[in-house]
Amino acid sequence: MNKVAIVGAGITDCRGRWVEATYWDLFQRAARRTLEDAQVTTAEVDSVVYGIYNDIFEHQAIPESALTGHLGMVNKPGTRVTSGGATGFYAMRTAIMEVASGVSDTVLCIGGEKATDCYDPQSKSATPMVIDTIAKSWDPFFEYPLGATASDSYMQMCMGYNDAYPDDIGDSLVRAKIIEMLCRQGNKNPFGQRRDETVTVEQVLASRFIIAPFLRLLETCMYTEGAAGVLFANEKKAREISERTGVPPIWVKGMGAANESYQTGRGGSYKPLTSIVSDRVAAERAYAMAGVRPSDIQLIELHDAFVAQFMITMGEMGFVPLGQTRRLVDDGIMADIRELGDDRPPPKGQLLINPSGGLIFGGHFVGGSNMFSMWSARREMLRRHLPLALIHGTGAINAVFGGALVIELEDGGVR
Amino acid sequence: MSERAKILGAVWNLPREVSEVKGKDPGTYLQFNSHMVTFYQQTYGELSRFFLALRAGRLIGAHCEKCRQVMVPAASWHCPTCNFAEMREIELPHRGVLAATAPITIFPSASFIGDAPFARGYVDVATDAPIASFLPSRLRTTTGLPRPGIFVKGVELKLVFEDVREGSIRDIFWVPMKEVPAALRDAKPLLASKLDFNTPPMPEVARDAAGEQALARALAAVEELAAKVGASPRAQKDLAGRTHAIGVRTGGGDFTLHVADARIRVGAGLPPKPDFVMVVADAGVFSRWVADGSLTDAAVEGALWLPHKEAFGVLPILDRLPRSVRRDAK
Ligand SMILES: [Zn+2]
């Protein structure tokens, strides 16, 4: 495959609800910021890939059709990707392949969501309807009628993991400590949804249960409205843009994806309940393609739908042993942003995980959340001179979709 | 036709309206009420056989003779791992094993408000097959509210059929085998009406001196809270329109929590006709409640036993009281 670089990225403010903008405007704002960041015009963009998870949220069945004109992409190819929570990852994968194949020189990958215009007349609030809309991602024959939701489905995986590895993710104090650290990181994200919030361990442990016994309100990701864009370019164009902007290109080094079976079961190709195999396989493929090991990577933007799943995913991707993911906290593996500051790489043996605040504090506008992670990873690589980063995406029932990207800063950011 | 029998009740509607809304930025914006709903006459297609079997009180799976796997529910009749070799119908037992500890939903989606707390999980039914899928299942207990420790990995389960079945995955559910009387364990099908879900037996609590001391402290704390409720408009608003006589059994003895006339009052012993009785070994749960703890959390975590979800619905109101009292005291 041809070399592919990330040459620009831009995001909107992440908000619980944007009454000031429709998704048309949110996508346009993110596109504008992405192209401004790369100092390119719309004419220089060959093609566009949209990440939009759910037609019901956008309230339109072909939402990307309305975006073509608004984004200045008339008479160019436009592909919409939708793959549950991993929509952003799969959209980027599609954009990367389009550049890698030589079909396009530059591809704008843009994703977002307008989730909280949904409204539940019964409770007179948005959240139960947002949950119900996402729950419609489960089939109408067997799963949805039982009251399945994204939360209980992910928690089923966490309970299964806990059966196999007791005394790891089951410690609510460890999970609350991670939340506290993610909160501090989210406070430093100028676009983060909860940048002004302070959440303490005590508040996490006192927040109400969503799913027993591993999920309280303050352990879950948010519903966000917003959009994010990433501009991918081939080597020639990337060098040209880098000259213009003075910002070194960041290269896509490795990419891995794996989707497990929808059906859970024992043996064969069924989805096991004790692990998130998709995360492991996706990460291993990305490492192999990049020629790196997890120990080479110190910056991770991980799709933290829920903090217990955050811990399992860190284990599956090889950063801590499975069954001992609490060492992230117990052994101080997760870097403390208060000690790290804004421009230093983490010391050896430590990892900077979700400096954006992740999906729990930064924002989770489903179709663009992984682009949001990419935006953050690039920002941190540039200012901390970190040579490598990993971006992870997960989605669908029981976390069966997994994706990972390894990216590399040219010359380690030294110019 | 009654409202209940319709797909959507009146509560699922909104007035035709464009209203003003304020956001984070200055300025006023408009929002319009709308919907994006379609109705379906959704075919069960190839799945019809499975649901027809449920209607007939049978559980069926699809069996592949090549790899010997069993798919339950019979979600396909061609084996995905054997290049779509034909699978044949097999009759499955009405007993199974919980494949993994089940999560319990406390905060449900809009369509399931009022059902919580409920447990759902994956049941390994074709336990003799070398490869088998798990059946997504409703899990119920005859011992009160679902709580941690009941639906744990490996627990043996009995399949139960609703008496009136329509052809839905909700026509069936599973209960722990040990809760099923021995004479009913081999019943095929076992009907829900044969089991008692409405009058769960109260768990035993051992009474001791330490428990009595904990109760004395708890009662003093609750009495103090009751007095403060009398001076707190917020707390009285929380209780408005409610009348309950809630029996409480603890390791130190029994008491009654009366809710009436927007006040709470402690009474001695269990009431003759309680709305319900809750049971907790450590009366300290009530001391912690008064100190801004949570009865709901105690029930969710299993320390506080409740007979049914209606009882669970009362706890959030009680949980508001210490906070309301504190806010009004400021
Ligand atoms: Zn087969």
XYZ file of C-alpha atoms and ligand atoms in Angstrom:
746
model
C 0.000 0.000 0.000
C 1.130 3.582 -0.629
C 2.135 5.688 2.356
C -0.742 7.596 3.955
C -0.383 10.619 6.212
C -2.628 12.555 8.546
C -2.128 16.166 7.538
C -4.939 17.944 9.322
C -7.640 17.489 11.928
C -10.410 19.574 13.409
C -13.285 19.187 15.811
C -16.283 21.138 17.030
C -17.025 21.905 20.631
C -18.451 18.758 22.243
C -21.822 19.478 23.794
C -24.591 17.557 25.467
C -26.870 19.235 22.976
C -26.301 21.729 20.214
C -29.495 23.739 19.857
C -27.443 26.283 17.912
C -26.608 23.921 15.064
C -28.036 21.086 12.998
C -25.767 18.229 11.979
C -25.314 20.015 8.650
C -23.629 22.890 10.438
C -21.693 20.663 12.840
C -20.157 18.746 9.934
C -19.401 21.978 8.114
C -17.698 23.473 11.185
C -15.519 20.376 11.609
C -14.684 20.303 7.877
C -13.776 23.991 7.930
C -11.471 23.520 10.914
C -9.850 20.439 9.398
C -9.095 22.168 6.101
C -7.915 25.329 7.899
C -5.603 23.180 9.987
C -4.092 21.637 6.840
C -4.256 24.952 4.950
C -5.979 23.347 1.990
C -9.018 24.438 0.004
C -12.035 22.262 -0.687
C -10.804 22.060 -4.302
C -7.733 20.149 -3.121
C -9.849 17.426 -1.497
C -10.456 14.534 -3.892
C -13.030 12.574 -1.964
C -14.950 12.395 1.295
C -15.831 9.592 3.711
C -18.614 10.194 6.232
C -18.901 8.466 9.581
C -22.535 8.581 10.673
C -23.775 5.841 12.956
C -27.503 6.166 13.026
C -30.167 7.540 10.672
C -32.628 7.934 13.543
C -30.345 10.338 15.408
C -29.841 12.445 12.285
C -33.572 12.216 11.558
C -32.835 11.528 7.900
C -32.299 8.239 6.130
C -29.459 9.355 3.829
C -27.927 12.023 6.033
C -24.720 12.238 4.018
C -26.658 13.347 0.925
C -27.464 16.666 2.593
C -23.796 17.184 3.456
C -22.300 17.001 -0.052
C -23.084 20.595 -0.925
C -22.517 21.994 2.560
C -19.004 20.599 2.671
C -18.059 21.756 -0.833
C -17.778 18.176 -2.079
C -20.063 18.428 -5.122
C -19.188 16.053 -7.967
C -16.702 14.151 -5.816
C -17.038 10.612 -4.512
C -18.688 10.371 -1.099
C -18.960 7.178 0.950
C -20.911 6.868 4.151
C -19.657 4.318 6.674
C -21.723 3.044 9.567
C -20.398 0.365 11.930
C -21.926 0.990 15.331
C -19.595 2.453 17.937
C -16.658 1.691 15.642
C -18.096 3.839 12.841
C -15.342 6.436 13.176
C -12.615 3.816 13.027
C -14.121 2.106 9.999
C -14.641 5.454 8.251
C -10.952 6.254 8.748
C -10.000 2.788 7.530
C -12.025 3.390 4.374
C -10.434 6.797 3.825
C -6.942 5.422 4.440
C -7.498 2.594 1.949
C -8.703 5.060 -0.657
C -5.440 6.978 -0.385
C -3.295 3.854 0.019
C -4.726 2.370 -3.157
C -3.792 5.444 -5.179
C -7.388 6.166 -6.140
C -7.340 9.527 -4.334
C -4.523 11.860 -3.269
C -6.452 13.475 -0.422
C -9.521 12.222 1.422
C -11.507 14.085 4.032
C -12.841 11.731 6.691
C -15.550 13.397 8.697
C -17.914 12.038 11.304
C -20.426 13.283 13.808
C -23.763 12.776 15.469
C -26.833 14.730 16.530
C -28.070 12.392 19.245
C -29.887 14.370 21.872
C -32.630 15.951 19.805
C -34.260 12.598 20.593
C -36.912 13.052 23.241
C -38.839 10.663 25.474
C -42.353 12.002 26.139
C -42.786 9.591 29.059
C -39.883 10.804 31.206
C -39.816 14.235 29.548
C -36.093 13.907 28.944
C -33.766 12.849 26.148
C -31.715 10.066 27.728
C -34.175 7.117 27.820
C -35.002 7.731 24.147
C -31.342 7.989 23.194
C -30.727 4.677 24.974
C -33.747 3.156 23.245
C -32.574 4.331 19.833
C -29.163 2.784 20.405
C -30.892 -0.354 21.734
C -32.527 -0.654 18.299
C -29.038 -1.700 17.158
C -29.977 -5.051 18.733
C -32.154 -7.441 16.711
C -35.946 -7.324 17.084
C -36.306 -11.110 17.450
C -34.146 -12.159 20.388
C -32.171 -9.342 22.005
C -34.123 -6.069 21.914
C -37.344 -7.587 23.369
C -35.382 -8.597 26.481
C -34.498 -4.982 27.265
C -30.984 -5.134 25.845
C -29.056 -1.861 25.840
C -25.502 -0.907 24.974
C -24.752 -0.610 28.685
C -26.001 -4.035 29.733
C -24.435 -5.650 26.686
C -20.993 -4.212 27.450
C -21.498 -5.061 31.121
C -22.274 -8.661 30.119
C -18.774 -8.778 28.653
C -17.365 -7.256 31.817
C -19.235 -9.773 34.001
C -17.934 -12.619 31.846
C -14.397 -11.277 32.150
C -14.885 -10.939 35.911
C -15.952 -14.603 36.084
C -12.647 -15.550 34.469
C -10.509 -12.968 36.292
C -11.992 -12.077 39.686
C -10.412 -9.243 41.692
C -9.556 -7.095 38.706
C -12.211 -4.847 37.158
C -14.627 -5.680 39.998
C -12.934 -3.257 42.390
C -15.081 -0.133 42.164
C -12.394 1.956 43.827
C -9.881 1.196 41.080
C -12.441 2.091 38.445
C -13.309 5.320 40.261
C -9.627 6.279 40.402
C -9.360 5.875 36.634
C -12.435 8.070 36.241
C -10.834 10.744 38.393
C -7.702 10.667 36.220
C -9.705 10.791 32.996
C -11.622 13.760 34.377
C -8.411 15.697 35.021
C -7.317 14.956 31.462
C -10.687 16.020 30.095
C -10.302 19.325 31.926
C -7.374 20.059 29.613
C -9.284 19.437 26.398
C -10.449 22.853 25.129
C -13.271 21.178 23.185
C -14.180 18.547 25.793
C -17.790 18.234 26.874
C -17.046 18.047 30.589
C -13.956 20.288 30.659
C -15.388 22.343 33.540
C -16.434 19.368 35.683
C -14.594 17.942 38.647
C -15.445 14.333 39.411
C -13.945 12.706 42.485
C -13.678 9.069 43.528
C -16.354 9.708 46.164
C -18.753 11.146 43.586
C -18.248 8.150 41.297
C -18.987 5.716 44.125
C -22.087 7.703 45.151
C -23.537 8.066 41.646
C -26.560 5.982 40.837
C -26.433 2.527 39.343
C -27.166 2.061 35.660
C -26.326 -1.645 35.522
C -25.537 -3.706 38.625
C -22.965 -4.322 39.843
C -20.275 -2.753 37.619
C -21.735 0.391 36.158
C -22.649 3.624 37.856
C -23.646 6.804 36.077
C -20.202 8.404 36.358
C -18.501 5.338 34.838
C -20.176 5.609 31.476
C -19.518 7.562 28.300
C -21.655 10.530 27.388
C -24.087 11.309 24.663
C -22.528 14.106 22.701
C -23.401 16.243 19.750
C -20.456 17.297 17.646
C -18.314 16.448 14.642
C -14.660 15.779 13.872
C -12.624 15.611 10.682
C -9.274 14.151 9.664
C -7.550 14.858 6.345
C -5.558 11.968 4.888
C -3.064 12.469 2.045
C -0.565 10.474 0.024
C 3.156 11.063 0.467
C 3.580 13.660 -2.274
C 0.634 15.726 -1.149
C 1.526 15.265 2.528
C 4.988 16.732 1.963
C 3.505 19.658 0.066
C 0.984 20.351 2.858
C 3.638 19.913 5.543
C 5.798 22.565 3.816
C 2.812 24.892 3.861
C 1.819 24.347 7.471
C 5.196 23.691 9.021
C 3.635 20.716 10.792
C 5.290 17.342 10.261
C 3.123 14.626 8.714
C 1.959 11.755 10.857
C 2.046 8.423 9.021
C -0.416 5.581 9.244
C 1.876 2.687 10.150
C -0.512 -0.083 11.039
C -4.174 -0.837 10.832
C -6.147 -3.787 12.132
C -9.814 -4.638 12.310
C -11.790 -7.629 13.498
C -15.466 -8.277 14.079
C -16.638 -11.159 16.226
C -19.856 -13.122 15.861
C -23.129 -11.493 16.864
C -24.093 -14.717 18.605
C -22.414 -15.647 21.854
C -21.485 -19.225 22.544
C -19.033 -21.919 23.482
C -16.398 -22.933 20.940
C -16.518 -22.655 17.173
C -16.794 -19.135 15.852
C -19.143 -17.914 18.578
C -18.373 -14.821 20.592
C -16.838 -15.875 23.930
C -18.184 -14.055 26.988
C -14.879 -13.840 28.831
C -12.872 -11.594 26.539
C -13.001 -8.927 23.848
C -11.235 -10.930 21.158
C -11.955 -8.285 18.510
C -9.835 -5.740 20.386
C -6.960 -8.181 20.713
C -6.979 -9.330 17.082
C -7.355 -5.781 15.729
C -4.464 -4.487 17.856
C -2.197 -7.440 17.020
C -2.811 -6.883 13.307
C -2.038 -3.193 13.638
C 1.187 -3.927 15.569
C 2.297 -6.525 12.996
C 1.687 -4.169 10.089
C 3.520 -1.333 11.868
C 6.351 -3.580 13.061
C 5.945 -2.417 16.643
C 5.112 -3.945 20.019
C 2.780 -2.509 22.638
C 5.841 -1.666 24.738
C 6.938 0.768 22.000
C 3.752 2.812 22.424
C 3.161 5.343 25.205
C 0.164 7.261 23.856
C -3.220 5.604 23.492
C -6.604 7.026 22.594
C -8.925 4.213 23.545
C -12.668 3.958 22.926
C -13.784 3.982 26.570
C -17.497 3.344 26.361
C -17.348 2.267 30.013
C -14.444 2.300 32.425
C -14.583 -1.463 33.151
C -14.326 -2.078 29.386
C -11.463 0.466 29.216
C -9.527 -1.801 31.604
C -10.274 -4.994 29.655
C -9.352 -3.357 26.349
C -5.997 -2.240 27.776
C -5.398 -5.881 28.667
C -6.551 -7.232 25.306
C -4.292 -4.789 23.458
C -1.283 -6.034 25.401
C -0.426 -3.084 27.639
C -1.138 -4.912 30.900
C -1.715 -8.629 31.508
C -5.317 -9.821 31.330
C -6.583 -10.314 34.857
C -4.203 -7.654 36.158
C -5.476 -4.560 34.400
C -5.891 -2.823 37.756
C -2.109 -2.433 37.685
C -2.815 0.598 35.502
C -3.668 2.273 38.804
C -2.006 0.072 41.426
C 1.413 0.220 39.750
C 1.063 3.759 38.437
C 1.217 2.664 34.797
C -1.387 5.238 33.817
C 0.455 8.547 33.801
C -0.853 11.268 36.099
C -1.494 14.360 34.017
C -0.780 16.612 37.007
C 2.807 15.373 37.064
C 3.154 15.164 33.317
C 2.133 18.675 32.339
C 1.228 19.725 28.808
C 4.349 19.186 26.741
C 6.366 16.287 28.129
C 6.198 12.651 27.072
C 5.333 10.190 29.841
C 8.375 8.715 31.635
C 9.471 5.201 30.722
C 7.058 2.586 32.005
C 4.100 4.946 31.979
C 1.304 5.410 29.458
C -0.688 8.473 28.526
C -4.197 7.083 28.017
C -7.014 9.234 26.662
C -5.505 12.682 27.164
C -8.662 13.957 25.431
C -10.654 12.792 28.448
C -11.830 9.937 26.243
C -15.456 9.264 25.488
C -16.340 9.530 29.160
C -15.162 13.125 29.628
C -14.154 14.444 26.202
C -17.124 13.474 24.104
C -18.853 10.636 22.305
C -20.553 11.718 19.105
C -20.659 8.156 17.844
C -19.941 8.555 14.112
C -16.965 10.826 14.790
C -15.692 9.720 18.192
C -12.726 7.818 16.818
C -11.801 10.840 14.661
C -11.983 12.868 17.860
C -9.492 10.353 19.310
C -7.291 10.759 16.221
C -7.431 14.547 16.582
C -6.306 14.235 20.201
C -3.553 11.691 19.489
C -2.100 13.951 16.792
C -2.236 16.965 19.094
C -0.397 15.127 21.860
C 2.219 13.641 19.522
C 3.045 17.056 18.141
C 3.330 18.840 21.461
C 4.965 16.032 23.440
C 7.160 14.747 20.574
C 5.786 11.254 20.973
C 6.818 9.027 18.064
C 3.954 6.505 18.198
C 0.297 6.396 19.128
C -2.524 3.877 19.078
C -6.141 4.751 18.286
C -8.799 2.207 19.187
C -12.463 1.800 18.326
C -15.108 -0.647 19.522
C -18.801 -1.119 18.913
C -21.929 -3.234 18.469
C -23.477 -5.872 20.708
C -21.140 -7.288 23.343
C -18.264 -5.158 21.952
C -17.890 -7.415 18.906
C -16.443 -4.764 16.554
C -12.816 -3.851 17.095
C -10.370 -1.586 15.306
C -6.886 -0.234 15.925
C -4.598 2.218 14.142
C -0.909 2.771 14.847
C 0.393 6.153 13.732
C 3.928 7.540 13.679
C 5.178 11.100 13.883
C 7.813 11.808 11.232
C 11.313 11.898 12.741
C 9.761 11.762 16.185
C 8.678 15.364 15.692
C 12.272 16.637 15.662
C 12.910 19.102 12.847
C -59.104 -2.779 21.952
C -57.494 -1.557 25.162
C -54.648 0.985 25.125
C -52.290 -1.644 26.520
C -52.785 -3.917 23.576
C -51.590 -1.263 21.138
C -47.984 -1.039 19.972
C -47.695 2.571 21.105
C -49.661 4.069 23.989
C -50.775 7.698 24.159
C -47.728 8.530 26.280
C -45.591 8.083 23.199
C -46.941 11.171 21.538
C -46.130 14.863 21.511
C -48.156 17.963 20.713
C -47.631 19.468 17.261
C -45.474 22.384 18.280
C -42.531 24.603 17.445
C -40.975 25.966 20.618
C -38.113 28.222 21.626
C -35.023 26.703 23.173
C -31.908 28.214 24.717
C -28.513 26.605 24.465
C -24.975 27.423 25.516
C -24.446 30.304 23.094
C -26.413 33.534 23.313
C -29.585 33.781 21.237
C -32.840 31.930 20.963
C -33.286 28.938 18.684
C -36.317 26.988 17.576
C -37.076 23.281 17.898
C -39.992 21.379 16.360
C -41.683 18.293 17.750
C -41.464 15.401 15.333
C -41.107 11.655 15.133
C -39.314 9.056 13.035
C -41.257 5.902 13.488
C -42.482 3.211 11.210
C -44.757 0.352 12.021
C -43.901 -3.173 10.969
C -45.535 -6.440 10.279
C -42.129 -8.000 10.810
C -41.796 -11.486 9.399
C -40.077 -14.087 11.509
C -39.212 -15.826 8.240
C -36.875 -18.772 8.812
C -37.052 -18.029 12.548
C -40.767 -18.835 12.524
C -40.059 -22.505 13.282
C -38.326 -21.522 16.521
C -41.198 -19.293 17.625
C -43.844 -21.798 16.544
C -42.070 -24.309 18.761
C -42.127 -21.869 21.696
C -45.868 -21.475 21.202
C -46.134 -25.261 21.412
C -44.079 -25.353 24.635
C -40.945 -26.723 22.964
C -37.406 -25.386 22.657
C -35.624 -26.234 19.411
C -32.158 -25.707 18.026
C -30.377 -26.241 14.739
C -27.832 -29.058 14.648
C -24.973 -29.509 12.163
C -23.970 -33.117 11.585
C -20.557 -32.110 10.233
C -19.186 -30.012 13.112
C -21.821 -31.227 15.606
C -22.573 -27.697 16.755
C -25.968 -26.702 18.080
C -27.356 -23.268 17.408
C -29.902 -22.083 19.928
C -32.019 -20.194 19.159
C -32.229 -21.819 15.769
C -31.162 -18.588 14.097
C -30.082 -20.230 10.839
C -30.689 -23.567 9.148
C -27.329 -23.608 7.339
C -24.061 -23.975 9.222
C -21.843 -20.896 8.809
C -18.728 -22.877 9.811
C -19.335 -25.783 7.386
C -19.876 -23.853 4.172
C -23.574 -23.627 4.824
C -24.228 -27.340 5.234
C -27.872 -27.972 6.038
C -28.697 -28.058 9.754
C -31.503 -30.112 11.166
C -33.979 -29.382 13.908
C -33.336 -30.890 17.320
C -35.368 -30.820 20.480
C -33.531 -29.182 23.375
C -33.809 -29.841 27.102
C -35.689 -27.466 29.356
C -32.727 -27.070 31.613
C -29.502 -25.182 31.112
C -26.575 -23.465 32.731
C -25.928 -19.725 32.926
C -22.915 -19.123 30.682
C -21.722 -15.983 32.475
C -22.818 -13.947 35.464
C -25.694 -11.743 34.321
C -25.823 -7.955 34.548
C -28.921 -6.428 36.160
C -30.453 -3.399 34.473
C -31.360 -0.629 36.890
C -31.762 2.278 34.452
C -33.560 0.934 31.367
C -34.316 2.377 27.955
C -37.565 4.236 27.261
C -39.384 1.077 26.175
C -38.618 -0.745 29.440
C -39.262 1.956 32.031
C -41.162 0.279 34.873
C -39.596 -3.158 34.296
C -36.385 -2.496 36.204
C -34.587 -4.008 37.903
C -34.378 -6.985 35.562
C -31.728 -9.528 34.656
C -31.003 -10.963 31.254
C -28.240 -13.307 30.345
C -26.972 -16.072 28.096
C -27.988 -19.658 28.780
C -25.974 -22.667 27.646
C -28.700 -25.159 26.730
C -27.003 -27.677 24.435
C -24.449 -28.557 27.105
C -23.660 -31.945 25.514
C -22.688 -30.420 22.162
C -18.972 -29.686 21.615
C -19.869 -26.309 20.088
C -23.020 -24.389 20.961
C -24.427 -20.915 20.911
C -26.059 -19.410 23.985
C -29.710 -18.440 24.216
C -30.328 -14.759 25.096
C -32.745 -15.048 27.984
C -34.892 -13.367 30.581
C -33.880 -14.477 34.072
C -36.374 -14.462 36.937
C -36.283 -15.443 40.577
C -39.034 -16.470 42.994
C -36.969 -15.080 45.889
C -37.662 -11.365 45.456
C -35.876 -8.680 43.531
C -33.083 -9.858 41.204
C -29.803 -9.106 42.924
C -26.134 -10.088 42.672
C -25.395 -13.660 43.728
C -28.418 -15.320 42.103
C -27.627 -15.338 38.395
C -23.981 -16.292 38.584
C -21.932 -18.227 36.058
C -22.669 -21.941 36.170
C -25.954 -21.764 38.058
C -28.365 -24.477 36.902
C -31.537 -23.087 35.360
C -35.005 -24.369 34.526
C -36.866 -23.189 31.425
C -40.311 -21.757 32.173
C -43.046 -20.948 29.625
C -45.613 -18.201 30.018
C -49.096 -19.690 30.245
C -50.288 -17.532 27.346
C -47.754 -17.458 24.530
C -47.810 -15.364 21.412
C -44.606 -16.314 19.604
C -41.988 -14.084 21.227
C -38.701 -14.544 23.038
C -40.615 -13.188 26.034
C -42.763 -16.325 25.983
C -39.996 -17.995 27.961
C -37.688 -17.241 30.863
C -35.407 -19.155 33.206
C -35.373 -19.574 36.981
C -32.678 -21.118 39.182
C -33.340 -24.875 39.322
C -33.025 -24.901 43.122
C -36.041 -22.579 43.318
C -38.173 -25.095 41.417
C -39.956 -27.708 43.567
C -38.497 -31.189 42.901
C -41.788 -32.473 41.481
C -41.764 -29.792 38.780
C -38.148 -30.024 37.684
C -38.823 -32.455 34.860
C -42.041 -30.782 33.685
C -41.975 -30.042 29.928
C -43.211 -27.409 29.588
C -43.228 -25.925 33.071
C -45.790 -23.120 33.091
C -45.205 -19.852 34.944
C -48.449 -20.231 36.871
C -46.982 -23.280 38.643
C -44.394 -21.068 40.358
C -45.065 -18.302 42.872
C -43.376 -15.023 41.992
C -45.690 -12.826 44.061
C -45.056 -13.920 47.647
C -41.341 -14.567 47.956
C -40.275 -15.966 51.317
C -38.490 -13.485 53.550
C -34.834 -14.407 54.068
C -33.831 -15.441 57.577
C -31.699 -13.056 59.578
C -29.815 -14.112 62.685
C -30.482 -11.869 65.650
C -27.637 -10.917 67.980
C -26.518 -8.260 70.445
C -24.380 -6.419 67.895
C -27.388 -6.321 65.576
C -29.524 -4.850 68.368
C -26.985 -2.105 68.983
C -26.864 -1.336 65.252
C -30.654 -1.142 65.205
C -30.764 1.209 68.204
C -28.332 3.557 66.471
C -30.246 3.314 63.193
C -33.592 4.048 64.843
C -32.151 7.098 66.615
C -30.862 8.349 63.262
C -34.171 7.714 61.483
C -36.129 9.430 64.322
C -33.859 12.437 63.922
C -34.443 12.448 60.181
C -38.212 12.192 60.760
C -38.096 15.295 62.950
C -36.132 17.184 60.307
C -38.597 16.160 57.586
C -41.231 17.966 59.672
C -39.278 21.179 59.128
C -38.296 20.627 55.498
C -40.644 21.734 52.685
C -38.449 19.943 50.125
C -38.656 16.622 51.963
C -42.405 17.024 52.422
C -42.754 17.620 48.691
C -40.808 14.389 48.065
C -43.368 12.495 50.152
C -46.502 14.312 48.961
C -49.443 12.043 48.184
C -47.760 8.873 49.445
C -48.971 6.500 52.123
C -46.927 3.448 53.027
C -46.479 1.093 55.938
C -43.106 -0.482 55.225
C -41.990 -3.305 57.475
C -38.269 -3.594 58.145
C -36.645 -6.750 59.532
C -33.048 -6.445 60.718
C -30.476 -8.475 62.614
C -31.427 -6.391 65.665
C -35.211 -6.693 65.406
C -38.132 -5.286 63.439
C -39.617 -1.834 62.932
C -42.055 -0.049 60.664
C -41.447 2.983 58.522
C -44.744 4.833 58.144
C -45.117 7.332 55.313
C -48.250 9.499 55.571
C -49.290 13.156 55.378
C -45.900 14.100 53.882
C -44.089 12.847 56.997
C -42.192 9.722 58.025
C -42.657 8.045 61.386
C -41.046 5.027 63.024
C -43.271 2.363 64.575
C -42.400 -0.656 66.712
C -42.407 -4.142 65.180
C -43.823 -5.171 61.817
C -47.190 -3.661 60.858
C -50.216 -5.993 60.628
C -50.761 -5.148 56.959
C -47.487 -3.913 55.494
C -47.218 -2.622 51.916
C -44.115 -4.777 51.909
C -41.362 -5.928 54.245
C -37.702 -5.360 53.531
C -34.979 -7.388 55.198
C -31.421 -6.441 56.039
C -28.964 -8.186 58.350
C -27.154 -4.977 59.271
C -29.472 -2.165 60.398
C -26.509 0.141 59.817
C -27.821 0.458 56.254
C -30.432 2.841 57.704
C -27.857 4.866 59.636
C -25.874 5.263 56.433
C -29.053 6.176 54.556
C -29.695 9.067 56.945
C -26.061 10.161 56.519
C -26.641 10.617 52.765
C -26.172 6.975 51.848
C -28.548 5.114 49.567
C -31.177 2.462 50.256
C -31.394 1.955 46.498
C -27.698 1.043 46.349
C -28.157 -1.354 49.281
C -30.968 -3.083 47.361
C -29.053 -3.112 44.077
C -25.999 -4.597 45.757
C -28.137 -7.181 47.551
C -27.609 -6.155 51.187
C -31.205 -4.971 51.455
C -33.747 -7.596 50.409
C -36.918 -6.499 48.651
C -39.844 -8.644 47.552
C -40.631 -6.945 44.233
C -39.943 -4.048 41.871
C -42.837 -1.988 43.275
C -40.943 -1.908 46.570
C -37.821 -0.896 44.667
C -39.743 2.046 43.197
C -40.268 3.525 46.682
C -36.553 3.659 47.566
C -35.495 6.593 45.338
C -38.114 8.718 47.108
C -36.765 7.759 50.535
C -33.225 8.353 49.263
C -34.104 11.946 48.450
C -35.076 12.791 52.048
C -31.659 13.255 53.703
C -30.557 15.484 50.815
C -33.753 17.544 50.867
C -33.519 18.003 54.628
C -29.903 19.116 54.357
C -30.661 21.601 51.584
C -33.521 23.145 53.538
C -31.380 23.392 56.674
C -28.940 25.660 54.844
Zn -21.161 -27.255 10.934
